[in-house]
Coordinates of N, CA, C and O in Angstrom, one line a residue:
I1 N 17.5 -34.5 -21.4 CA 18.5 -33.6 -22.0 C 17.8 -32.3 -22.5 O 17.0 -32.2 -22.9
R2 N 18.6 -31.2 -22.1 CA 18.4 -29.9 -22.5 C 18.7 -29.6 -24.3 O 20.3 -30.0 -24.2
L3 N 18.0 -29.1 -24.9 CA 18.2 -28.9 -26.3 C 19.5 -27.8 -26.3 O 20.4 -28.2 -27.3
D4 N 19.8 -27.0 -25.3 CA 21.1 -26.2 -25.6 C 22.3 -26.8 -25.0 O 23.3 -26.2 -24.9
Q5 N 22.2 -28.0 -24.2 CA 23.3 -28.2 -23.9 C 23.4 -29.9 -24.6 O 22.7 -30.7 -24.3
G6 N 24.7 -30.0 -25.1 CA 25.1 -31.0 -25.8 C 24.9 -31.2 -27.3 O 24.8 -32.2 -27.6
A7 N 24.0 -30.0 -27.6 CA 23.4 -30.2 -29.0 C 24.5 -29.8 -29.7 O 25.7 -29.2 -29.7
D8 N 24.5 -30.3 -31.3 CA 25.5 -29.7 -32.1 C 25.2 -28.2 -32.3 O 24.5 -27.7 -31.9
V9 N 26.3 -27.6 -33.1 CA 26.5 -26.2 -33.2 C 25.3 -25.9 -34.1 O 24.8 -24.8 -33.9
K10 N 24.8 -26.8 -35.3 CA 23.9 -26.0 -35.9 C 22.7 -25.9 -35.0 O 21.9 -24.8 -35.1
V11 N 22.2 -26.8 -34.4 CA 21.1 -26.7 -33.3 C 21.2 -25.5 -32.3 O 20.3 -24.7 -32.3
G12 N 22.2 -25.3 -31.8 CA 22.4 -24.4 -31.1 C 22.5 -22.8 -31.6 O 21.6 -22.2 -31.3
K13 N 22.9 -22.9 -32.7 CA 22.8 -21.5 -33.6 C 21.4 -21.3 -33.8 O 21.2 -20.1 -33.7
H14 N 20.6 -22.4 -34.2 CA 19.3 -22.1 -34.7 C 18.4 -21.6 -33.2 O 17.6 -20.7 -33.3
L15 N 18.8 -22.5 -32.3 CA 18.0 -21.9 -31.0 C 18.5 -20.7 -30.5 O 17.8 -19.9 -29.8
N16 N 19.5 -19.9 -30.8 CA 19.9 -18.5 -30.5 C 19.3 -17.8 -31.5 O 18.6 -16.8 -31.2
I17 N 19.2 -18.1 -32.7 CA 18.1 -17.0 -33.6 C 17.0 -17.3 -33.1 O 16.4 -16.0 -33.0
V18 N 16.0 -18.4 -32.7 CA 14.9 -18.3 -32.1 C 14.8 -17.6 -30.8 O 13.7 -16.8 -30.5
H19 N 15.7 -17.6 -29.7 CA 15.7 -16.8 -29.0 C 15.8 -15.0 -28.9 O 15.0 -14.6 -28.6
K20 N 16.5 -14.9 -30.1 CA 16.6 -13.4 -30.6 C 15.3 -12.9 -31.0 O 14.9 -12.0 -30.6
K21 N 14.5 -14.0 -31.8 CA 13.4 -13.2 -32.4 C 12.3 -13.1 -31.5 O 11.2 -12.5 -31.5
L22 N 12.3 -14.2 -30.3 CA 11.3 -14.1 -29.3 C 11.5 -12.8 -28.4 O 10.4 -12.1 -28.0
D23 N 12.9 -12.2 -28.4 CA 13.2 -11.1 -27.6 C 12.7 -9.8 -28.4 O 11.7 -8.9 -27.9
T24 N 12.6 -9.9 -29.9 CA 12.0 -9.0 -30.6 C 10.5 -9.0 -30.6 O 9.9 -8.0 -30.4
I25 N 9.7 -10.2 -30.5 CA 8.6 -10.2 -30.5 C 8.1 -9.9 -29.0 O 6.9 -8.8 -28.9
D26 N 8.7 -10.0 -27.8 CA 8.6 -9.6 -26.7 C 8.3 -7.9 -26.7 O 7.6 -7.5 -26.1
K27 N 9.8 -7.3 -27.2 CA 9.5 -5.9 -27.1 C 8.5 -5.2 -28.1 O 8.1 -4.2 -27.7
T28 N 8.0 -5.7 -28.9 CA 6.9 -5.1 -29.8 C 5.5 -5.5 -29.1 O 5.0 -4.3 -29.2
I29 N 5.5 -6.5 -28.5 CA 4.4 -6.5 -27.6 C 4.3 -5.7 -26.4 O 3.4 -5.1 -26.3
D30 N 5.3 -5.5 -25.9 CA 5.3 -4.5 -24.8 C 5.1 -3.0 -25.2 O 4.4 -2.3 -24.7
D31 N 5.6 -2.8 -26.7 CA 5.4 -1.4 -27.4 C 3.8 -1.2 -27.5 O 3.3 0.0 -27.4
V32 N 3.5 -2.4 -28.3 CA 2.0 -2.2 -28.5 C 1.0 -1.8 -27.3 O 0.2 -1.0 -27.2
L33 N 1.3 -2.6 -25.9 CA 0.6 -2.6 -24.8 C 0.8 -1.4 -24.2 O 0.0 -0.5 -23.7
D34 N 2.3 -0.6 -24.1 CA 2.4 0.6 -24.0 C 1.5 1.7 -24.2 O 1.2 2.6 -23.9
F35 N 1.6 1.7 -25.5 CA 0.8 2.3 -26.6 C -0.8 2.5 -26.2 O -1.4 3.3 -26.3
A36 N -1.2 1.2 -26.0 CA -2.8 0.9 -26.2 C -3.3 1.3 -24.7 O -4.5 1.7 -24.5
R37 N -2.3 1.0 -23.6 CA -2.8 1.4 -22.4 C -3.0 2.8 -21.9 O -2.4 3.5 -22.4
T38 N -4.0 2.7 -21.1 CA -4.1 4.2 -20.6 C -3.8 3.8 -19.0 O -4.8 3.3 -18.5
K39 N -2.7 4.3 -18.5 CA -2.4 4.0 -17.3 C -2.8 5.3 -16.5 O -2.6 6.4 -16.7
K40 N -3.0 4.8 -15.3 CA -3.5 5.7 -14.5 C -2.2 6.0 -13.8 O -0.9 5.3 -13.4
L41 N -2.0 7.7 -13.6 CA -0.7 8.1 -13.0 C -0.6 7.8 -11.6 O -1.6 8.0 -10.7
Q42 N 0.4 7.2 -11.0 CA 0.8 7.2 -9.8 C 1.8 8.1 -9.3 O 3.1 8.0 -9.1
S43 N 1.5 9.3 -9.4 CA 2.3 10.6 -9.3 C 2.9 10.7 -7.7 O 2.1 10.6 -6.7
I44 N 4.1 10.8 -7.7 CA 4.8 11.5 -6.4 C 5.7 12.6 -6.6 O 6.2 13.1 -7.6
D45 N 6.2 13.2 -5.3 CA 6.8 14.5 -5.5 C 8.3 14.2 -5.9 O 9.0 13.3 -5.4
I46 N 8.9 14.7 -6.9 CA 10.3 13.9 -7.4 C 11.2 15.2 -7.7 O 11.0 16.3 -8.1
D47 N 12.5 15.0 -7.5 CA 13.6 15.8 -7.8 C 14.1 15.6 -9.2 O 14.3 14.3 -9.4
P48 N 14.0 16.6 -10.1 CA 14.1 16.1 -11.4 C 15.5 15.7 -11.9 O 15.9 14.7 -12.5
E49 N 16.6 16.1 -10.9 CA 18.0 15.7 -11.2 C 18.0 14.2 -10.8 O 18.7 13.3 -11.7
K50 N 17.4 13.8 -9.9 CA 17.6 12.4 -9.3 C 16.9 11.5 -10.2 O 17.2 10.5 -10.5
L51 N 15.6 12.1 -10.9 CA 14.9 11.3 -11.5 C 15.9 10.8 -12.8 O 15.9 9.8 -13.4
V52 N 16.7 11.7 -13.3 CA 17.6 11.8 -14.8 C 18.8 10.9 -14.4 O 19.0 9.7 -15.1
E53 N 19.2 10.8 -13.3 CA 20.2 10.1 -12.5 C 19.8 8.7 -12.6 O 20.4 7.8 -12.9
D54 N 18.6 8.6 -12.0 CA 18.0 7.0 -11.7 C 18.1 6.5 -13.1 O 18.2 5.1 -13.3
T55 N 17.2 7.3 -14.1 CA 17.0 6.8 -15.4 C 18.5 6.5 -16.1 O 18.4 5.3 -16.8
L56 N 19.4 7.1 -16.1 CA 20.8 7.0 -16.6 C 21.6 5.7 -16.0 O 22.1 5.1 -16.6
K57 N 21.2 5.4 -14.6 CA 22.1 4.3 -14.1 C 21.4 2.9 -14.6 O 22.3 1.9 -14.8
D58 N 20.2 3.0 -15.3 CA 19.7 1.7 -15.9 C 19.7 1.4 -17.4 O 19.2 0.4 -17.6
I59 N 20.5 2.2 -17.8 CA 20.7 2.2 -19.3 C 22.1 1.7 -19.5 O 23.1 2.4 -19.2
P60 N 22.0 0.4 -20.2 CA 23.5 0.1 -20.8 C 24.1 1.2 -21.9 O 23.5 1.3 -22.8
V61 N 25.1 1.6 -21.6 CA 25.8 2.6 -22.8 C 26.9 2.0 -23.2 O 27.9 1.6 -22.5
P62 N 27.1 1.8 -24.4 CA 28.4 1.3 -25.2 C 29.5 2.2 -24.9 O 29.4 3.4 -24.5
A63 N 30.7 1.5 -24.8 CA 32.0 2.1 -24.5 C 32.2 3.3 -25.6 O 32.9 4.1 -25.1
N64 N 31.7 3.4 -26.8 CA 32.1 4.3 -27.7 C 31.1 5.6 -27.6 O 31.2 6.8 -28.4
I65 N 30.2 5.6 -26.5 CA 29.4 6.6 -26.4 C 29.7 7.4 -24.9 O 29.5 6.7 -23.9
K66 N 29.8 8.5 -25.0 CA 30.1 9.5 -23.7 C 28.8 10.2 -23.1 O 27.8 10.8 -24.1
I67 N 28.8 10.2 -21.9 CA 27.3 10.4 -21.5 C 27.7 12.2 -20.8 O 28.5 11.8 -20.0
V68 N 27.3 13.2 -21.1 CA 27.5 14.3 -20.5 C 26.2 14.9 -19.7 O 25.3 14.9 -20.2
R69 N 26.6 15.2 -18.4 CA 25.3 15.8 -17.6 C 25.9 17.0 -17.5 O 26.8 17.6 -16.9
D70 N 24.9 18.0 -17.7 CA 24.6 19.4 -17.7 C 23.5 19.3 -16.7 O 22.3 19.9 -17.3
L71 N 23.2 18.9 -15.5 CA 22.0 18.9 -14.4 C 22.3 20.5 -13.6 O 23.2 20.7 -13.0
G72 N 21.1 20.9 -14.0 CA 20.9 22.5 -12.9 C 20.8 22.1 -11.9 O 20.2 21.0 -11.3
S73 N 21.3 22.9 -10.8 CA 21.1 22.6 -9.6 C 19.7 23.4 -8.7 O 19.7 24.3 -9.6
R74 N 19.4 22.6 -7.7 CA 18.3 23.4 -6.9 C 17.2 23.7 -8.0 O 16.3 24.6 -8.2
L75 N 16.7 22.8 -8.8 CA 15.7 22.5 -9.4 C 14.6 22.7 -8.6 O 14.8 21.8 -7.9
P76 N 13.0 23.0 -9.2 CA 12.0 22.9 -8.3 C 11.6 21.3 -8.4 O 11.8 20.8 -9.4
R77 N 10.9 20.7 -7.8 CA 10.5 19.4 -7.9 C 9.3 19.5 -8.5 O 8.6 20.5 -8.9
I78 N 9.2 18.2 -9.2 CA 7.9 18.1 -9.9 C 7.1 16.8 -9.2 O 7.4 16.2 -8.8
T79 N 5.6 16.9 -10.0 CA 5.0 15.9 -9.6 C 4.9 14.8 -10.8 O 4.3 15.2 -11.6
A80 N 5.1 13.6 -10.2 CA 5.4 12.5 -11.8 C 5.2 11.2 -11.4 O 5.5 10.9 -10.2
D81 N 4.6 10.4 -12.2 CA 5.1 9.0 -12.1 C 6.2 8.6 -12.3 O 6.6 8.6 -13.6
E82 N 6.9 8.3 -11.4 CA 8.5 7.9 -11.6 C 8.3 7.0 -12.5 O 9.4 7.0 -13.5
T83 N 7.8 5.7 -12.5 CA 8.1 4.7 -13.4 C 7.8 5.1 -15.1 O 8.4 4.8 -16.0
Q84 N 6.5 5.9 -15.3 CA 6.3 6.0 -16.6 C 7.2 7.1 -17.1 O 7.7 7.2 -18.3
I85 N 7.6 7.9 -16.4 CA 8.5 9.1 -16.7 C 9.9 8.4 -17.1 O 10.5 8.7 -18.2
Q86 N 10.3 7.8 -16.3 CA 11.8 7.0 -16.4 C 11.5 6.1 -17.9 O 12.5 6.2 -18.7
Q87 N 10.4 5.2 -18.0 CA 10.2 4.6 -19.2 C 10.5 5.7 -20.6 O 11.1 5.2 -21.4
A88 N 9.8 6.6 -20.4 CA 9.8 7.5 -21.6 C 11.2 8.3 -21.7 O 11.9 8.0 -22.9
F89 N 12.0 8.5 -20.5 CA 13.4 9.0 -20.8 C 14.1 7.7 -21.4 O 15.0 8.2 -22.1
H90 N 13.6 6.6 -20.8 CA 14.7 5.3 -21.4 C 14.6 5.3 -22.8 O 15.8 5.3 -23.5
N91 N 13.4 5.3 -23.4 CA 13.0 5.4 -24.8 C 13.9 6.5 -25.7 O 14.6 6.1 -26.5
I92 N 13.8 7.6 -25.1 CA 14.5 8.8 -25.6 C 16.1 8.6 -25.8 O 16.6 8.6 -26.8
I93 N 16.6 8.1 -24.7 CA 18.1 7.9 -24.5 C 18.2 6.7 -25.4 O 19.5 6.7 -26.0
S94 N 17.6 5.6 -25.5 CA 17.9 4.3 -26.3 C 18.0 4.6 -27.8 O 18.8 4.1 -28.6
N95 N 16.9 5.4 -28.2 CA 17.0 5.9 -29.5 C 18.1 6.7 -29.9 O 18.7 6.8 -30.9
A96 N 18.7 7.8 -28.8 CA 19.9 8.4 -29.2 C 20.9 7.7 -29.3 O 21.6 7.8 -30.2
I97 N 21.0 6.8 -28.4 CA 22.2 5.5 -28.4 C 22.3 4.9 -29.7 O 23.3 4.6 -30.5
D98 N 21.1 4.6 -30.2 CA 21.1 4.0 -31.6 C 21.2 4.7 -32.8 O 21.7 4.2 -34.0
A99 N 21.2 6.1 -32.7 CA 21.5 6.7 -33.8 C 23.0 7.1 -33.8 O 23.3 8.0 -34.7
M100 N 23.6 6.5 -32.6 CA 25.3 7.1 -32.7 C 25.9 5.7 -32.9 O 26.7 5.4 -31.8
D101 N 25.7 4.9 -33.9 CA 26.1 3.5 -34.0 C 27.8 3.6 -34.4 O 28.5 2.6 -33.8
E102 N 28.2 4.7 -34.6 CA 30.0 5.1 -34.6 C 30.2 5.5 -33.5 O 31.4 5.9 -33.5
G103 N 29.5 5.8 -32.5 CA 29.9 6.7 -31.2 C 29.7 7.9 -31.2 O 29.2 8.5 -31.9
G104 N 29.3 8.7 -29.9 CA 29.3 9.9 -30.1 C 29.1 10.3 -28.4 O 29.5 9.9 -27.8
T105 N 28.5 11.4 -28.3 CA 28.2 12.2 -27.3 C 26.4 12.4 -26.9 O 26.0 12.9 -28.0
L106 N 26.1 11.9 -26.0 CA 24.8 12.3 -25.3 C 24.7 13.0 -23.9 O 25.3 13.0 -23.2
T107 N 24.3 14.4 -24.4 CA 24.2 15.6 -23.4 C 23.0 15.6 -22.8 O 22.0 15.5 -23.5
V108 N 22.8 15.4 -21.4 CA 21.3 15.6 -20.6 C 21.8 16.6 -19.9 O 22.2 16.4 -18.9
S109 N 20.7 17.4 -20.2 CA 20.7 18.7 -19.4 C 19.3 19.0 -18.7 O 18.2 18.7 -19.2
T110 N 19.3 19.6 -17.8 CA 17.9 20.0 -16.8 C 18.1 21.4 -16.6 O 19.1 22.2 -16.4
N111 N 16.7 22.1 -16.7 CA 17.0 23.6 -16.3 C 15.7 24.3 -15.9 O 14.6 23.0 -16.1
K112 N 15.2 25.2 -15.5 CA 13.9 25.8 -14.8 C 13.7 26.6 -16.3 O 14.5 27.6 -16.5
Q113 N 12.3 26.9 -16.6 CA 11.7 27.6 -17.6 C 10.5 28.3 -17.1 O 9.7 27.4 -16.5
V114 N 10.2 29.3 -17.6 CA 9.1 30.1 -17.0 C 8.3 30.3 -18.4 O 9.0 31.1 -19.3
N115 N 7.1 30.2 -18.6 CA 6.4 30.5 -19.7 C 5.8 32.0 -19.5 O 4.9 32.3 -18.5
D116 N 6.4 33.0 -20.3 CA 6.1 34.3 -20.1 C 4.6 34.6 -20.5 O 4.2 35.4 -19.7
N117 N 4.0 33.9 -21.5 CA 2.8 34.2 -21.4 C 1.7 34.2 -20.5 O 0.8 34.8 -19.9
A118 N 2.0 32.8 -19.5 CA 1.1 32.5 -18.5 C 1.7 32.7 -16.8 O 0.9 32.2 -16.0
G119 N 2.9 32.8 -17.2 CA 3.6 32.6 -15.8 C 3.9 31.5 -15.4 O 4.5 31.0 -14.2
Y120 N 3.7 30.1 -15.8 CA 3.8 28.8 -15.6 C 5.4 28.3 -15.6 O 6.2 28.8 -16.4
E121 N 5.9 27.8 -14.6 CA 7.1 27.1 -14.5 C 7.5 25.9 -14.9 O 6.2 24.8 -14.4
F122 N 8.1 25.5 -15.7 CA 8.5 24.0 -16.1 C 9.7 23.9 -15.8 O 10.6 24.5 -15.8
V123 N 10.2 22.5 -15.7 CA 11.6 22.2 -15.5 C 11.7 21.4 -16.9 O 10.7 20.5 -17.6
T124 N 12.9 21.6 -17.6 CA 13.1 21.1 -19.0 C 14.3 19.9 -18.8 O 15.2 20.3 -18.3
I125 N 14.1 19.2 -19.3 CA 15.0 17.9 -19.7 C 15.4 17.6 -20.8 O 14.5 17.4 -21.8
S126 N 16.4 18.0 -21.2 CA 17.1 17.8 -22.9 C 17.9 16.7 -23.0 O 18.7 16.5 -22.2
F127 N 17.8 16.1 -24.4 CA 18.7 14.8 -24.6 C 19.1 15.3 -25.9 O 18.4 15.0 -27.1
R128 N 20.5 15.5 -25.9 CA 21.1 16.1 -27.1 C 22.1 14.9 -27.6 O 23.0 14.9 -27.0
D129 N 21.8 14.2 -28.9 CA 22.9 13.4 -29.2 C 23.7 13.9 -30.5 O 23.3 14.9 -31.1
T130 N 24.7 13.4 -31.0 CA 25.8 13.6 -31.8 C 25.5 12.4 -33.0 O 26.7 12.4 -33.7
G131 N 24.3 12.0 -33.3 CA 23.9 11.0 -34.0 C 23.9 11.4 -35.6 O 24.3 12.9 -35.9
E132 N 22.9 10.4 -36.2 CA 23.0 10.9 -37.7 C 22.0 11.9 -38.0 O 21.8 12.5 -39.2
G133 N 21.2 12.3 -36.9 CA 19.8 13.3 -37.2 C 18.7 12.6 -37.8 O 19.0 11.6 -38.3
I134 N 17.7 13.5 -38.1 CA 16.7 13.3 -38.3 C 16.5 14.0 -39.6 O 16.3 15.3 -39.8
S135 N 15.8 13.5 -40.8 CA 15.7 14.0 -42.2 C 14.3 14.9 -42.0 O 13.6 14.5 -41.2
P136 N 14.5 16.0 -42.5 CA 13.3 17.0 -42.7 C 12.0 16.2 -43.0 O 10.8 16.3 -42.3
D137 N 12.1 15.3 -43.9 CA 11.0 14.7 -44.6 C 10.5 13.7 -43.1 O 9.0 13.4 -42.8
H138 N 11.3 13.1 -42.6 CA 11.0 12.4 -41.2 C 10.6 13.0 -40.1 O 9.7 12.5 -39.1
L139 N 11.1 14.1 -39.6 CA 10.9 15.0 -38.6 C 9.4 15.0 -38.2 O 9.1 15.0 -36.7
G140 N 8.9 15.3 -39.1 CA 7.0 15.7 -38.7 C 6.6 14.5 -38.5 O 5.3 14.4 -38.2
K141 N 7.0 13.5 -38.8 CA 6.1 12.1 -38.5 C 6.7 11.2 -37.3 O 5.9 10.0 -37.3
I142 N 8.0 11.4 -36.4 CA 8.3 10.8 -35.7 C 7.4 10.4 -34.4 O 7.4 9.3 -34.0
F143 N 6.4 11.3 -34.3 CA 5.2 11.0 -33.2 C 4.3 10.4 -33.7 O 3.2 10.4 -33.1
E144 N 4.1 10.1 -35.1 CA 2.9 9.4 -35.6 C 3.1 7.8 -35.4 O 4.0 7.0 -35.3
P145 N 2.1 7.1 -34.9 CA 1.9 5.8 -34.9 C 2.3 5.0 -35.8 O 2.1 5.3 -37.1
L146 N 3.3 4.1 -35.9 CA 3.7 2.8 -36.7 C 4.9 3.5 -37.7 O 5.2 2.7 -38.4
F147 N 5.1 4.8 -37.5 CA 6.3 5.4 -38.2 C 7.4 5.0 -37.5 O 7.8 5.5 -36.3
S148 N 8.3 4.2 -38.3 CA 9.9 4.3 -37.7 C 10.9 3.8 -39.3 O 10.1 3.4 -40.1
T149 N 11.9 4.5 -38.8 CA 13.2 4.2 -39.5 C 14.0 3.0 -39.3 O 14.9 2.4 -40.4
K150 N 13.7 2.6 -38.3 CA 14.4 1.3 -38.0 C 13.9 0.0 -38.5 O 12.7 -0.2 -38.5
V151 N 14.6 -0.8 -38.6 CA 14.1 -2.2 -39.2 C 13.5 -3.0 -38.4 O 12.3 -3.6 -38.8
K152 N 13.8 -2.9 -37.0 CA 13.0 -3.7 -36.1 C 12.0 -2.9 -35.3 O 11.5 -3.0 -34.4
G153 N 11.8 -1.6 -36.0 CA 11.1 -0.8 -34.9 C 9.6 -0.8 -35.0 O 9.0 -1.2 -36.1
T154 N 9.0 -0.4 -34.0 CA 7.4 -0.5 -34.1 C 6.7 0.6 -34.5 O 5.6 0.7 -34.8
G155 N 7.5 1.7 -34.2 CA 6.9 3.0 -34.7 C 6.0 3.6 -33.3 O 5.0 4.2 -33.7
L156 N 6.0 2.8 -32.3 CA 5.2 3.1 -31.2 C 6.1 3.8 -29.7 O 5.1 4.4 -29.1
G157 N 7.1 3.6 -30.1 CA 8.2 4.2 -28.7 C 8.0 5.8 -28.3 O 7.6 5.8 -27.4
L158 N 7.9 6.6 -29.6 CA 8.1 7.7 -29.2 C 6.5 8.3 -28.9 O 6.4 9.3 -28.5
V159 N 5.4 7.6 -29.8 CA 4.1 7.8 -29.4 C 3.8 7.7 -27.9 O 3.2 8.7 -27.1
A160 N 4.2 6.6 -27.5 CA 4.1 6.3 -26.1 C 4.8 7.5 -25.1 O 4.0 7.8 -24.0
C161 N 5.9 7.8 -25.5 CA 6.7 9.0 -24.7 C 5.8 10.2 -24.8 O 5.7 10.7 -23.6
E162 N 5.4 10.4 -26.0 CA 4.4 11.8 -25.9 C 3.3 11.3 -25.4 O 3.0 12.4 -24.6
N163 N 2.7 10.3 -25.2 CA 1.5 10.2 -24.4 C 1.7 10.4 -22.8 O 0.8 11.1 -22.2
V164 N 2.7 9.7 -22.8 CA 3.0 10.0 -21.1 C 3.3 11.4 -20.6 O 3.0 11.7 -19.5
I165 N 4.3 12.0 -21.5 CA 4.5 13.2 -21.2 C 3.2 14.2 -21.4 O 3.1 14.9 -20.2
H166 N 2.2 14.1 -22.2 CA 1.3 15.0 -21.9 C 0.3 14.5 -21.0 O -0.3 15.5 -20.6
A167 N 0.2 13.0 -20.5 CA -0.8 12.8 -19.3 C -0.1 13.6 -18.2 O -0.9 13.8 -17.2
H168 N 1.1 14.0 -18.1 CA 1.7 14.8 -17.1 C 1.4 16.1 -17.1 O 2.2 16.9 -16.2
G169 N 1.0 16.5 -18.1 CA 0.7 17.9 -18.5 C 1.7 18.9 -19.1 O 2.1 19.9 -19.0
G170 N 2.9 17.9 -19.6 CA 4.1 18.3 -20.1 C 3.9 18.0 -21.6 O 3.0 18.1 -22.3
S171 N 5.1 18.7 -22.5 CA 5.3 18.7 -23.8 C 6.8 17.9 -24.0 O 7.7 18.0 -23.2
I172 N 6.6 17.6 -25.3 CA 8.1 17.2 -25.9 C 8.3 17.7 -27.2 O 7.1 17.9 -28.2
E173 N 9.6 18.3 -27.5 CA 9.8 18.9 -28.8 C 11.0 18.3 -29.2 O 11.9 17.7 -28.4
V174 N 11.3 18.2 -30.7 CA 12.6 17.8 -31.2 C 12.9 18.9 -32.2 O 12.4 19.5 -33.1
S175 N 14.2 18.8 -32.2 CA 15.1 19.1 -33.4 C 16.1 18.7 -33.8 O 16.7 18.0 -33.0
S176 N 16.5 18.7 -35.1 CA 17.3 17.8 -35.4 C 18.1 18.4 -36.8 O 17.6 19.1 -37.5
E177 N 19.3 18.1 -37.0 CA 20.0 18.5 -38.2 C 21.0 17.1 -38.8 O 21.5 16.3 -38.0
V178 N 20.6 16.7 -39.9 CA 20.9 15.4 -40.7 C 22.6 15.7 -40.4 O 23.2 16.5 -40.8
G179 N 23.2 14.6 -39.8 CA 24.7 14.5 -39.7 C 25.1 15.1 -38.6 O 26.2 14.8 -38.5
K180 N 24.4 15.5 -37.7 CA 24.9 16.4 -36.5 C 24.1 16.1 -35.3 O 24.8 16.4 -34.4
G181 N 23.1 15.4 -35.6 CA 22.3 15.0 -34.2 C 20.9 15.6 -34.0 O 20.5 16.4 -34.8
S182 N 20.3 15.4 -33.0 CA 18.8 15.5 -32.4 C 18.9 16.0 -31.2 O 19.9 15.4 -30.3
T183 N 18.0 16.8 -30.8 CA 17.7 17.2 -29.5 C 16.2 17.0 -29.0 O 15.4 17.6 -29.7
F184 N 15.9 16.2 -28.0 CA 14.7 16.0 -27.7 C 14.4 16.7 -26.2 O 15.4 16.6 -25.4
T185 N 13.4 17.7 -26.1 CA 13.4 18.4 -25.0 C 12.0 18.1 -24.5 O 10.9 18.6 -25.2
V186 N 12.2 17.7 -23.4 CA 10.9 17.5 -22.5 C 10.6 18.7 -21.5 O 11.6 18.9 -20.6
K187 N 9.2 18.9 -21.2 CA 8.8 20.2 -20.4 C 8.0 19.5 -19.5 O 7.0 19.1 -19.9
L188 N 8.1 19.5 -18.1 CA 7.3 18.9 -17.3 C 6.9 20.2 -16.3 O 7.8 21.0 -15.8
P189 N 5.8 20.4 -16.0 CA 5.3 21.5 -14.9 C 5.9 21.3 -13.5 O 6.2 20.2 -13.0
V190 N 6.3 22.5 -13.0 CA 7.0 22.2 -11.4 C 5.5 22.0 -10.7 O 4.5 22.1 -11.1
K191 N 6.0 21.3 -9.6 CA 4.8 21.1 -8.7 C 4.3 22.3 -8.1 O 5.2 23.2 -7.5
E192 N 3.0 22.2 -7.8 CA 2.4 23.6 -7.4 C 2.3 23.5 -5.9 O 2.2 22.6 -5.3

């Protein structure tokens, strides 16, 4: 006999709690491993718009959150490890969704940018939410290992994102206003 079939309500309730705790432990272990691993990039030539669209398809979005796409057309291609960049974007989007527990809008924008100092070209991917925002005290710490304001947060998700983006020769910046939302902007170099 399986414990979850034919068991009384109390046993079923406790099994459900155990299952949720195991999911949390699994997520924590994945975060620690993602942070600790130095993964070799398996870079391919990618269309940034398709990369964003494919990432958005894989994320469950609550009914009270609207996704707005402001994707630039004819963007130059980038060279990136699709799996690792998608995981970084997934983390940023999941954080944005978590910040809008009362609902809101996540605007995902892409654009081309030129660094005037050296003439390098970048594709920028911005994720702007209308969530609770990040306090100035926390803003400077969000990329520090083990810093988290979430009850079940590991404080490694954004650190792993930053590591992946830096490994691609890119950068990540954040701006935020408490009560109005946050914007995470990722810059990735254009394929040479």
